GROMACS .gro file of C-alpha atoms in nm:
model
  459
    1MET     CA    1  11.517  10.138  15.986
    2GLU     CA    2  11.253  10.354  15.901
    3GLU     CA    3  10.892  10.212  15.867
    4VAL     CA    4  10.739  10.188  15.561
    5GLN     CA    5  10.402  10.403  15.558
    6ARG     CA    6  10.133  10.166  15.429
    7HIS     CA    7   9.871  10.293  15.232
    8SER     CA    8   9.536  10.167  15.105
    9VAL     CA    9   9.447  10.008  14.809
   10HIS     CA   10   9.252  10.294  14.664
   11THR     CA   11   9.500  10.545  14.764
   12LEU     CA   12   9.764  10.411  14.568
   13VAL     CA   13   9.538  10.354  14.260
   14PHE     CA   14   9.440  10.723  14.315
   15ARG     CA   15   9.763  10.857  14.310
   16SER     CA   16   9.929  10.637  14.007
   17LEU     CA   17   9.575  10.763  13.800
   18LYS     CA   18   9.695  11.126  13.903
   19ARG     CA   19  10.054  11.076  13.782
   20THR     CA   20   9.918  10.916  13.450
   21HIS     CA   21   9.709  11.214  13.422
   22ASP     CA   22   9.959  11.443  13.477
   23PHE     CA   23  10.192  11.319  13.273
   24PHE     CA   24   9.945  11.331  12.969
   25VAL     CA   25   9.849  11.680  13.006
   26ALA     CA   26  10.212  11.805  13.003
   27ASN     CA   27  10.213  11.627  12.674
   28GLN     CA   28   9.866  11.735  12.557
   29SER     CA   29   9.952  12.097  12.551
   30LEU     CA   30  10.258  12.036  12.322
   31LEU     CA   31  10.015  11.915  12.074
   32PRO     CA   32   9.933  12.180  11.775
   33GLU     CA   33   9.584  12.262  11.760
   34ILE     CA   34   9.327  12.043  11.510
   35ASP     CA   35   9.261  12.203  11.153
   36GLU     CA   36   8.921  12.124  11.066
   37LYS     CA   37   8.978  12.202  10.715
   38LEU     CA   38   9.239  11.954  10.710
   39GLU     CA   39   9.007  11.686  10.930
   40LYS     CA   40   8.753  11.728  10.656
   41SER     CA   41   8.989  11.682  10.373
   42LYS     CA   42   9.111  11.369  10.523
   43TYR     CA   43   8.745  11.203  10.569
   44SER     CA   44   8.666  11.324  10.193
   45ILE     CA   45   8.965  11.155  10.083
   46LYS     CA   46   8.861  10.824  10.335
   47ALA     CA   47   8.526  10.809  10.188
   48ARG     CA   48   8.624  10.833   9.833
   49ASP     CA   49   8.898  10.552   9.871
   50SER     CA   50   8.635  10.320  10.059
   51TYR     CA   51   8.347  10.384   9.869
   52GLY     CA   52   8.434  10.557   9.535
   53LEU     CA   53   8.264  10.297   9.322
   54VAL     CA   54   7.919  10.321   9.510
   55PHE     CA   55   7.951  10.719   9.476
   56ASP     CA   56   7.977  10.706   9.129
   57ARG     CA   57   7.722  10.467   9.071
   58VAL     CA   58   7.481  10.713   9.299
   59ALA     CA   59   7.583  11.021   9.094
   60ASN     CA   60   7.509  10.820   8.758
   61ALA     CA   61   7.166  10.710   8.892
   62LYS     CA   62   7.091  11.060   9.012
   63ASN     CA   63   7.144  11.144   8.641
   64VAL     CA   64   6.975  10.887   8.512
   65ALA     CA   65   6.638  11.002   8.744
   66ILE     CA   66   6.694  11.368   8.606
   67ARG     CA   67   6.724  11.277   8.219
   68ARG     CA   68   6.404  11.077   8.274
   69SER     CA   69   6.202  11.337   8.473
   70GLU     CA   70   6.307  11.602   8.205
   71SER     CA   71   6.188  11.378   7.915
   72GLY     CA   72   5.843  11.368   8.087
   73ARG     CA   73   5.857  10.991   8.194
   74VAL     CA   74   5.738  10.960   8.539
   75ASP     CA   75   5.937  10.722   8.764
   76THR     CA   76   5.924  10.620   9.106
   77VAL     CA   77   6.091  10.865   9.394
   78PRO     CA   78   6.220  10.693   9.694
   79ASP     CA   79   6.026  10.795  10.016
   80PRO     CA   80   6.289  11.074  10.177
   81THR     CA   81   6.186  10.948  10.511
   82GLN     CA   82   6.346  10.616  10.442
   83ASP     CA   83   6.717  10.555  10.500
   84HIS     CA   84   6.917  10.540  10.181
   85MET     CA   85   6.950  10.169  10.073
   86LEU     CA   86   7.077   9.978   9.818
   87ALA     CA   87   6.936   9.730   9.606
   88ILE     CA   88   7.204   9.451   9.512
   89THR     CA   89   7.071   9.219   9.198
   90SER     CA   90   7.242   8.925   9.053
   91GLY     CA   91   7.322   9.031   8.701
   92SER     CA   92   7.286   8.688   8.560
   93GLU     CA   93   6.891   8.652   8.698
   94GLN     CA   94   6.810   8.995   8.535
   95GLU     CA   95   6.951   8.862   8.192
   96GLN     CA   96   6.703   8.560   8.209
   97GLY     CA   97   6.412   8.806   8.252
   98THR     CA   98   6.305   8.610   8.607
   99ASN     CA   99   6.202   8.812   8.936
  100THR     CA  100   6.490   8.846   9.168
  101GLN     CA  101   6.507   8.877   9.520
  102THR     CA  102   6.697   9.206   9.634
  103ALA     CA  103   6.891   9.244   9.932
  104LEU     CA  104   6.905   9.622  10.096
  105LEU     CA  105   7.210   9.751  10.181
  106PRO     CA  106   7.216  10.103  10.343
  107VAL     CA  107   7.481  10.346  10.210
  108VAL     CA  108   7.704  10.443  10.479
  109ALA     CA  109   7.928  10.740  10.440
  110PRO     CA  110   8.198  10.883  10.669
  111GLY     CA  111   8.238  11.243  10.748
  112GLY     CA  112   7.844  11.274  10.758
  113GLN     CA  113   7.767  11.275  10.380
  114ASN     CA  114   7.421  11.160  10.247
  115PHE     CA  115   7.362  11.045   9.926
  116ASN     CA  116   6.990  10.974   9.777
  117SER     CA  117   6.984  10.718   9.538
  118ASN     CA  118   6.754  10.507   9.305
  119THR     CA  119   6.810  10.149   9.279
  120VAL     CA  120   7.159  10.077   9.183
  121GLN     CA  121   7.255   9.715   9.043
  122ILE     CA  122   7.634   9.578   9.173
  123LEU     CA  123   7.734   9.281   9.038
  124PRO     CA  124   7.839   9.008   9.239
  125LYS     CA  125   8.198   8.875   9.288
  126LYS     CA  126   8.307   8.591   9.148
  127ALA     CA  127   8.361   8.264   9.354
  128PRO     CA  128   8.737   8.207   9.391
  129THR     CA  129   8.825   7.909   9.123
  130ILE     CA  130   9.106   7.652   9.124
  131PRO     CA  131   9.282   7.697   8.782
  132LYS     CA  132   9.281   7.394   8.585
  133PRO     CA  133   9.628   7.201   8.526
  134LYS     CA  134   9.802   7.232   8.200
  135TRP     CA  135   9.813   6.937   7.997
  136HIS     CA  136  10.123   6.760   7.935
  137ALA     CA  137  10.249   6.499   7.781
  138PRO     CA  138  10.283   6.122   7.986
  139TRP     CA  139  10.642   6.016   8.015
  140LYS     CA  140  10.775   5.667   7.912
  141LEU     CA  141  11.062   5.438   7.942
  142CYS     CA  142  11.299   5.467   7.645
  143ARG     CA  143  11.632   5.330   7.769
  144VAL     CA  144  11.813   5.137   8.015
  145ILE     CA  145  12.148   5.168   8.119
  146SER     CA  146  12.343   4.899   8.288
  147GLY     CA  147  12.733   4.919   8.410
  148HIS     CA  148  12.770   4.959   8.776
  149LEU     CA  149  12.815   4.678   9.030
  150GLY     CA  150  12.608   4.859   9.302
  151TRP     CA  151  12.351   5.083   9.403
  152VAL     CA  152  12.343   5.383   9.174
  153ARG     CA  153  12.345   5.669   9.415
  154CYS     CA  154  12.386   6.034   9.218
  155VAL     CA  155  12.365   6.177   8.836
  156ALA     CA  156  12.464   6.490   8.731
  157VAL     CA  157  12.428   6.630   8.383
  158GLU     CA  158  12.697   6.834   8.223
  159PRO     CA  159  12.595   7.177   8.106
  160GLY     CA  160  12.653   7.139   7.775
  161ASN     CA  161  12.386   6.832   7.756
  162GLU     CA  162  12.627   6.604   7.569
  163TRP     CA  163  12.731   6.365   7.850
  164PHE     CA  164  12.591   6.265   8.223
  165ALA     CA  165  12.782   6.112   8.521
  166THR     CA  166  12.676   5.876   8.790
  167GLY     CA  167  12.802   5.767   9.097
  168ALA     CA  168  12.741   5.421   9.301
  169ALA     CA  169  12.816   5.213   9.563
  170ASP     CA  170  13.079   5.034   9.346
  171ARG     CA  171  13.279   5.350   9.417
  172VAL     CA  172  13.353   5.424   9.113
  173ILE     CA  173  13.207   5.761   8.886
  174LYS     CA  174  13.114   5.641   8.553
  175ILE     CA  175  13.038   5.894   8.237
  176TRP     CA  176  12.798   5.800   7.979
  177ASP     CA  177  12.711   5.989   7.609
  178LEU     CA  178  12.354   6.106   7.665
  179ALA     CA  179  12.278   6.044   7.312
  180SER     CA  180  12.370   5.707   7.255
  181GLY     CA  181  12.391   5.575   7.610
  182LYS     CA  182  12.703   5.412   7.595
  183LEU     CA  183  13.030   5.469   7.870
  184LYS     CA  184  13.270   5.719   7.787
  185LEU     CA  185  13.483   5.694   8.110
  186SER     CA  186  13.538   5.555   8.441
  187LEU     CA  187  13.695   5.735   8.749
  188THR     CA  188  13.808   5.563   9.039
  189GLY     CA  189  13.960   5.701   9.342
  190HIS     CA  190  13.665   5.709   9.628
  191VAL     CA  191  13.697   5.421   9.848
  192SER     CA  192  13.310   5.399   9.940
  193THR     CA  193  13.006   5.484   9.786
  194VAL     CA  194  12.978   5.792   9.603
  195ARG     CA  195  12.663   5.994   9.741
  196GLY     CA  196  12.717   6.342   9.537
  197LEU     CA  197  12.844   6.469   9.167
  198CYS     CA  198  12.833   6.854   9.007
  199VAL     CA  199  12.966   6.951   8.697
  200SER     CA  200  13.067   7.306   8.690
  201PRO     CA  201  12.938   7.537   8.418
  202ARG     CA  202  13.236   7.753   8.397
  203HIS     CA  203  13.552   7.515   8.434
  204PRO     CA  204  13.606   7.182   8.297
  205TYR     CA  205  13.547   7.054   8.639
  206LEU     CA  206  13.358   6.777   8.822
  207PHE     CA  207  13.293   6.739   9.170
  208SER     CA  208  13.211   6.446   9.402
  209CYS     CA  209  13.161   6.329   9.756
  210GLY     CA  210  13.129   6.000   9.939
  211GLU     CA  211  13.082   5.789  10.222
  212ASP     CA  212  13.438   5.786  10.278
  213ARG     CA  213  13.399   6.158  10.408
  214GLN     CA  214  13.636   6.308  10.083
  215VAL     CA  215  13.514   6.587   9.855
  216LYS     CA  216  13.744   6.571   9.509
  217CYS     CA  217  13.752   6.801   9.231
  218TRP     CA  218  13.862   6.605   8.904
  219ASP     CA  219  13.989   6.816   8.606
  220LEU     CA  220  13.809   6.642   8.307
  221GLU     CA  221  14.123   6.757   8.073
  222TYR     CA  222  14.338   6.500   8.246
  223ASN     CA  223  14.067   6.283   8.413
  224LYS     CA  224  14.225   6.296   8.749
  225VAL     CA  225  14.183   6.438   9.113
  226ILE     CA  226  14.335   6.792   9.164
  227ARG     CA  227  14.214   6.907   9.469
  228HIS     CA  228  14.085   6.760   9.814
  229TYR     CA  229  13.840   6.961  10.068
  230HIS     CA  230  13.899   6.793  10.387
  231GLY     CA  231  13.676   6.911  10.677
  232HIS     CA  232  13.365   6.696  10.712
  233LEU     CA  233  13.369   6.431  11.006
  234SER     CA  234  13.133   6.199  10.891
  235ALA     CA  235  13.011   6.081  10.540
  236VAL     CA  236  12.908   6.363  10.293
  237TYR     CA  237  12.553   6.302  10.128
  238THR     CA  238  12.517   6.605   9.925
  239MET     CA  239  12.669   6.896   9.753
  240ALA     CA  240  12.572   7.162   9.509
  241LEU     CA  241  12.785   7.438   9.310
  242HIS     CA  242  12.677   7.814   9.352
  243PRO     CA  243  12.542   7.945   8.983
  244THR     CA  244  12.781   8.259   9.007
  245ILE     CA  245  13.032   8.260   9.247
  246ASP     CA  246  13.324   8.010   9.272
  247VAL     CA  247  13.201   7.870   9.568
  248LEU     CA  248  13.095   7.456   9.638
  249VAL     CA  249  12.875   7.367   9.922
  250THR     CA  250  12.857   7.034  10.057
  251ALA     CA  251  12.636   6.858  10.364
  252GLY     CA  252  12.628   6.520  10.523
  253ARG     CA  253  12.578   6.327  10.845
  254ASP     CA  254  12.783   6.574  11.044
  255SER     CA  255  12.494   6.770  11.056
  256THR     CA  256  12.662   7.026  10.892
  257ALA     CA  257  12.688   7.227  10.554
  258ARG     CA  258  13.042   7.346  10.452
  259VAL     CA  259  13.096   7.641  10.236
  260TRP     CA  260  13.431   7.574  10.029
  261ASP     CA  261  13.616   7.838   9.806
  262MET     CA  262  13.667   7.636   9.494
  263ARG     CA  263  14.016   7.744   9.411
  264THR     CA  264  14.158   7.765   9.747
  265LYS     CA  265  14.022   7.458   9.897
  266ALA     CA  266  13.926   7.717  10.248
  267ASN     CA  267  13.639   7.601  10.436
  268ILE     CA  268  13.459   7.981  10.416
  269HIS     CA  269  13.168   7.868  10.643
  270THR     CA  270  13.041   7.585  10.839
  271LEU     CA  271  12.671   7.602  10.874
  272GLY     CA  272  12.544   7.428  11.169
  273GLY     CA  273  12.203   7.451  11.336
  274HIS     CA  274  12.086   7.094  11.196
  275THR     CA  275  12.071   6.828  11.462
  276ASN     CA  276  12.074   6.535  11.217
  277THR     CA  277  12.208   6.442  10.873
  278VAL     CA  278  12.185   6.708  10.609
  279ALA     CA  279  12.030   6.533  10.299
  280SER     CA  280  12.011   6.801  10.040
  281VAL     CA  281  12.145   7.093   9.964
  282VAL     CA  282  12.103   7.362   9.666
  283CYS     CA  283  12.262   7.677   9.556
  284GLN     CA  284  12.064   7.989   9.368
  285ALA     CA  285  12.236   8.340   9.307
  286ALA     CA  286  11.915   8.530   9.446
  287ASN     CA  287  11.836   8.503   9.834
  288PRO     CA  288  11.818   8.297  10.017
  289GLN     CA  289  12.151   8.168   9.848
  290VAL     CA  290  12.157   7.803  10.017
  291ILE     CA  291  11.902   7.617  10.146
  292THR     CA  292  11.908   7.261  10.326
  293GLY     CA  293  11.686   6.994  10.401
  294SER     CA  294  11.763   6.765  10.692
  295HIS     CA  295  11.646   6.433  10.843
  296ASP     CA  296  11.563   6.655  11.156
  297SER     CA  297  11.254   6.756  10.946
  298THR     CA  298  11.357   7.120  10.922
  299VAL     CA  299  11.436   7.331  10.603
  300ARG     CA  300  11.677   7.592  10.639
  301LEU     CA  301  11.730   7.896  10.465
  302TRP     CA  302  12.085   8.065  10.473
  303ASP     CA  303  12.241   8.340  10.426
  304LEU     CA  304  12.583   8.307  10.224
  305ALA     CA  305  12.727   8.618  10.320
  306ALA     CA  306  12.684   8.610  10.700
  307GLY     CA  307  12.735   8.212  10.727
  308LYS     CA  308  12.376   8.212  10.902
  309SER     CA  309  12.054   8.110  10.914
  310MET     CA  310  11.793   8.310  10.822
  311CYS     CA  311  11.490   8.076  10.832
  312THR     CA  312  11.374   7.752  10.943
  313LEU     CA  313  11.096   7.570  10.785
  314THR     CA  314  10.919   7.356  11.021
  315ASN     CA  315  10.621   7.229  10.872
  316HIS     CA  316  10.752   6.860  10.816
  317LYS     CA  317  10.702   6.597  11.050
  318LYS     CA  318  10.911   6.387  10.901
  319SER     CA  319  11.293   6.361  10.735
  320VAL     CA  320  11.342   6.597  10.446
  321ARG     CA  321  11.572   6.391  10.161
  322SER     CA  322  11.529   6.605   9.868
  323ILE     CA  323  11.486   6.949   9.797
  324VAL     CA  324  11.466   7.119   9.425
  325LEU     CA  325  11.450   7.452   9.276
  326HIS     CA  326  11.217   7.558   8.997
  327PRO     CA  327  11.414   7.704   8.719
  328SER     CA  328  11.245   8.017   8.629
  329LEU     CA  329  10.968   8.086   8.888
  330TYR     CA  330  11.111   8.207   9.265
  331MET     CA  331  11.065   7.888   9.430
  332PHE     CA  332  11.161   7.557   9.568
  333ALA     CA  333  11.026   7.229   9.665
  334SER     CA  334  11.090   6.998   9.959
  335ALA     CA  335  10.953   6.640  10.016
  336SER     CA  336  10.931   6.424  10.292
  337PRO     CA  337  10.754   6.108  10.345
  338ASP     CA  338  10.439   6.300  10.466
  339ASN     CA  339  10.425   6.493  10.145
  340ILE     CA  340  10.576   6.718   9.895
  341LYS     CA  341  10.577   7.105   9.988
  342GLN     CA  342  10.598   7.408   9.776
  343TRP     CA  343  10.792   7.758   9.882
  344ARG     CA  344  10.816   8.074   9.784
  345CYS     CA  345  11.162   8.266   9.832
  346PRO     CA  346  11.308   8.464   9.984
  347GLU     CA  347  11.080   8.432  10.298
  348GLY     CA  348  11.007   8.084  10.238
  349ASN     CA  349  10.597   8.120  10.238
  350PHE     CA  350  10.433   7.837  10.221
  351ILE     CA  351  10.248   7.745   9.870
  352GLN     CA  352  10.083   7.413   9.906
  353ASN     CA  353  10.114   7.007   9.962
  354LEU     CA  354  10.145   6.754   9.717
  355ASN     CA  355   9.995   6.455   9.866
  356GLY     CA  356   9.995   6.105   9.719
  357HIS     CA  357  10.326   5.923   9.809
  358ASN     CA  358  10.323   5.664  10.066
  359SER     CA  359  10.694   5.594  10.105
  360ILE     CA  360  11.008   5.778  10.182
  361VAL     CA  361  11.088   6.045   9.897
  362ASN     CA  362  11.428   6.031   9.785
  363THR     CA  363  11.450   6.291   9.520
  364MET     CA  364  11.275   6.533   9.284
  365ALA     CA  365  11.343   6.731   8.963
  366VAL     CA  366  11.152   6.988   8.779
  367ASN     CA  367  11.180   7.104   8.419
  368PRO     CA  368  11.111   7.437   8.261
  369GLU     CA  369  10.759   7.309   8.147
  370GLY     CA  370  10.662   7.287   8.503
  371VAL     CA  371  10.656   6.900   8.541
  372LEU     CA  372  10.776   6.795   8.894
  373VAL     CA  373  10.865   6.450   8.896
  374SER     CA  374  10.922   6.259   9.253
  375GLY     CA  375  11.086   5.945   9.350
  376GLY     CA  376  11.013   5.696   9.636
  377ASP     CA  377  11.210   5.420   9.824
  378ASN     CA  378  10.961   5.163   9.658
  379GLY     CA  379  11.025   5.266   9.318
  380THR     CA  380  10.725   5.483   9.266
  381MET     CA  381  10.711   5.773   9.013
  382PHE     CA  382  10.478   6.077   9.074
  383PHE     CA  383  10.461   6.343   8.795
  384TRP     CA  384  10.304   6.651   8.898
  385ASP     CA  385  10.184   6.985   8.729
  386TRP     CA  386  10.386   7.210   8.972
  387ARG     CA  387  10.160   7.522   8.947
  388THR     CA  388   9.820   7.359   9.037
  389GLY     CA  389   9.980   7.021   9.215
  390TYR     CA  390   9.751   6.785   9.024
  391ASN     CA  391   9.905   6.455   8.998
  392PHE     CA  392   9.874   6.353   8.615
  393GLN     CA  393  10.068   6.027   8.598
  394ARG     CA  394  10.211   5.789   8.810
  395PHE     CA  395  10.392   5.419   8.776
  396GLN     CA  396  10.610   5.201   8.940
  397ALA     CA  397  10.950   5.163   8.786
  398ALA     CA  398  11.028   4.818   8.676
  399VAL     CA  399  11.295   4.643   8.846
  400GLN     CA  400  11.639   4.460   8.590
  401PRO     CA  401  11.531   4.085   8.574
  402GLY     CA  402  11.731   3.906   8.840
  403SER     CA  403  11.668   4.151   9.093
  404MET     CA  404  11.487   4.169   9.391
  405ASP     CA  405  11.149   4.351   9.439
  406SER     CA  406  11.327   4.528   9.698
  407GLU     CA  407  11.562   4.677   9.472
  408ALA     CA  408  11.318   4.901   9.306
  409GLY     CA  409  11.436   5.221   9.513
  410ILE     CA  410  11.488   5.520   9.288
  411PHE     CA  411  11.776   5.743   9.456
  412ALA     CA  412  11.818   6.041   9.243
  413MET     CA  413  11.696   6.165   8.924
  414THR     CA  414  11.766   6.493   8.710
  415PHE     CA  415  11.660   6.608   8.376
  416ASP     CA  416  11.905   6.724   8.108
  417MET     CA  417  11.956   7.061   7.999
  418SER     CA  418  11.680   7.061   7.749
  419GLY     CA  419  11.439   6.923   7.978
  420SER     CA  420  11.334   6.644   7.784
  421ARG     CA  421  11.458   6.368   7.923
  422LEU     CA  422  11.467   6.232   8.213
  423ILE     CA  423  11.753   6.057   8.402
  424THR     CA  424  11.718   5.832   8.702
  425THR     CA  425  11.957   5.608   8.880
  426GLU     CA  426  11.820   5.317   9.063
  427ALA     CA  427  11.881   5.046   9.337
  428ASP     CA  428  11.857   4.785   9.084
  429LYS     CA  429  12.193   4.908   8.965
  430THR     CA  430  12.089   5.010   8.668
  431ILE     CA  431  12.043   5.402   8.516
  432LYS     CA  432  11.705   5.493   8.287
  433ILE     CA  433  11.620   5.797   8.065
  434TYR     CA  434  11.250   5.850   7.997
  435LYS     CA  435  11.112   6.098   7.710
  436GLU     CA  436  10.769   6.192   7.663
  437ASP     CA  437  10.557   6.015   7.461
  438ASP     CA  438  10.540   6.212   7.133
  439GLU     CA  439  10.217   6.017   6.987
  440ALA     CA  440  10.010   6.117   7.290
  441SER     CA  441   9.725   6.415   7.303
  442GLU     CA  442   9.490   6.601   7.482
  443GLU     CA  443   9.205   6.356   7.344
  444SER     CA  444   9.419   6.039   7.377
  445HIS     CA  445   9.540   6.149   7.724
  446PRO     CA  446   9.293   6.377   7.883
  447VAL     CA  447   9.289   6.549   8.186
  448ASN     CA  448   9.105   6.379   8.426
  449TRP     CA  449   9.064   6.655   8.680
  450ARG     CA  450   8.807   6.770   8.891
  451PRO     CA  451   8.806   7.093   9.145
  452GLU     CA  452   8.806   7.069   9.506
  453ILE     CA  453   8.490   7.224   9.664
  454ILE     CA  454   8.732   7.391   9.915
  455LYS     CA  455   9.159   7.351   9.890
  456ARG     CA  456   9.266   7.308  10.219
  457ARG     CA  457   9.635   7.391  10.331
  458LYS     CA  458   9.772   7.139  10.572
  459TYR     CA  459  10.090   7.318  10.754
   0.00000   0.00000   0.00000
């Protein structure tokens, strides 16, 4: 073998520099010549874009000075030997007629352009303000419905706003008249707790899922099961219907969300990636079309066409049990015991935290008026203004007589189609309906809100 010739570090560095120099010199010879006219035009455009406001004010000041000198008035002329300066004063202090302290800043213009100016007033920028929350009427309990023999775990309102369905630990699905609160129908078929319900807006179908691993499609014209969707390996906790496509998404304790063709019962996609129970799933027409929240403390945004995860939000520190979409804004909220977070679609950009709950948040609902409601495992209900995150009302849901205080948990809630009634299902085996207080006004229930000096966003 030939012995490798050793060189000093100085020689190796010099050779490397020489190769780099030769490489770039060869490229430099291919570059076009610099056009001085184009360079001047480029610098002029940049200067106008960055300092256009200053240029205009300087030109106006010069015109005023010329007109005054022509009319015979004597004005102080700035010393040409000094640097060109701008005096910036506060407009509010000038209106009061007080002496103001001016801050002198040199006018710097790219491209070597010089500007003579008199004193120019530039109004200061307004400090950023936190918007005042919109006034919302307080909500009050108006009806309590009992009939289930176990914890009421889920609720869904019919698109026509005439009835709603509830599912409970007694394995029964009950359908109630929304106006009167009377029981219309009971559907039996599940062999364990019913955990999720959905009513199709385009078909006479009711979908249900439960801890018996079953996903059922009920024909509401015949009140019987017409389809089963087999595939989940464990309890199914949540489900959602796509608003425009005949697709059903279910998720549960096997850490997956499954996408089903509503008619053929085919399992189109199995959305895998979560490492713990998937507790909440929602669907929307725009991307991301599927959003899931899991006990692994993450929120995932899914591409429905590809069946793959687009983004994983890891801001939460504890399990995410509820996700809700805003009915009109391109946003959603996720709830965890640490706080409620608001996000903007489609990338899942963080907006703000809603802090206040000191318990597990099982469920949320939002109406078109921007009222976000969250329900906790200890029976607490918090009402928030969606835009500002202001908590305008909170109370403890009262348990039914004969129930234990530990049965004050709220498991599910939803607004009716008008957004004027809130339906909650609870651990005391009851369904409660809330309405806004018609007698309340801004004078009787003022917004007790103070702007924060600095609103810190905790991730």
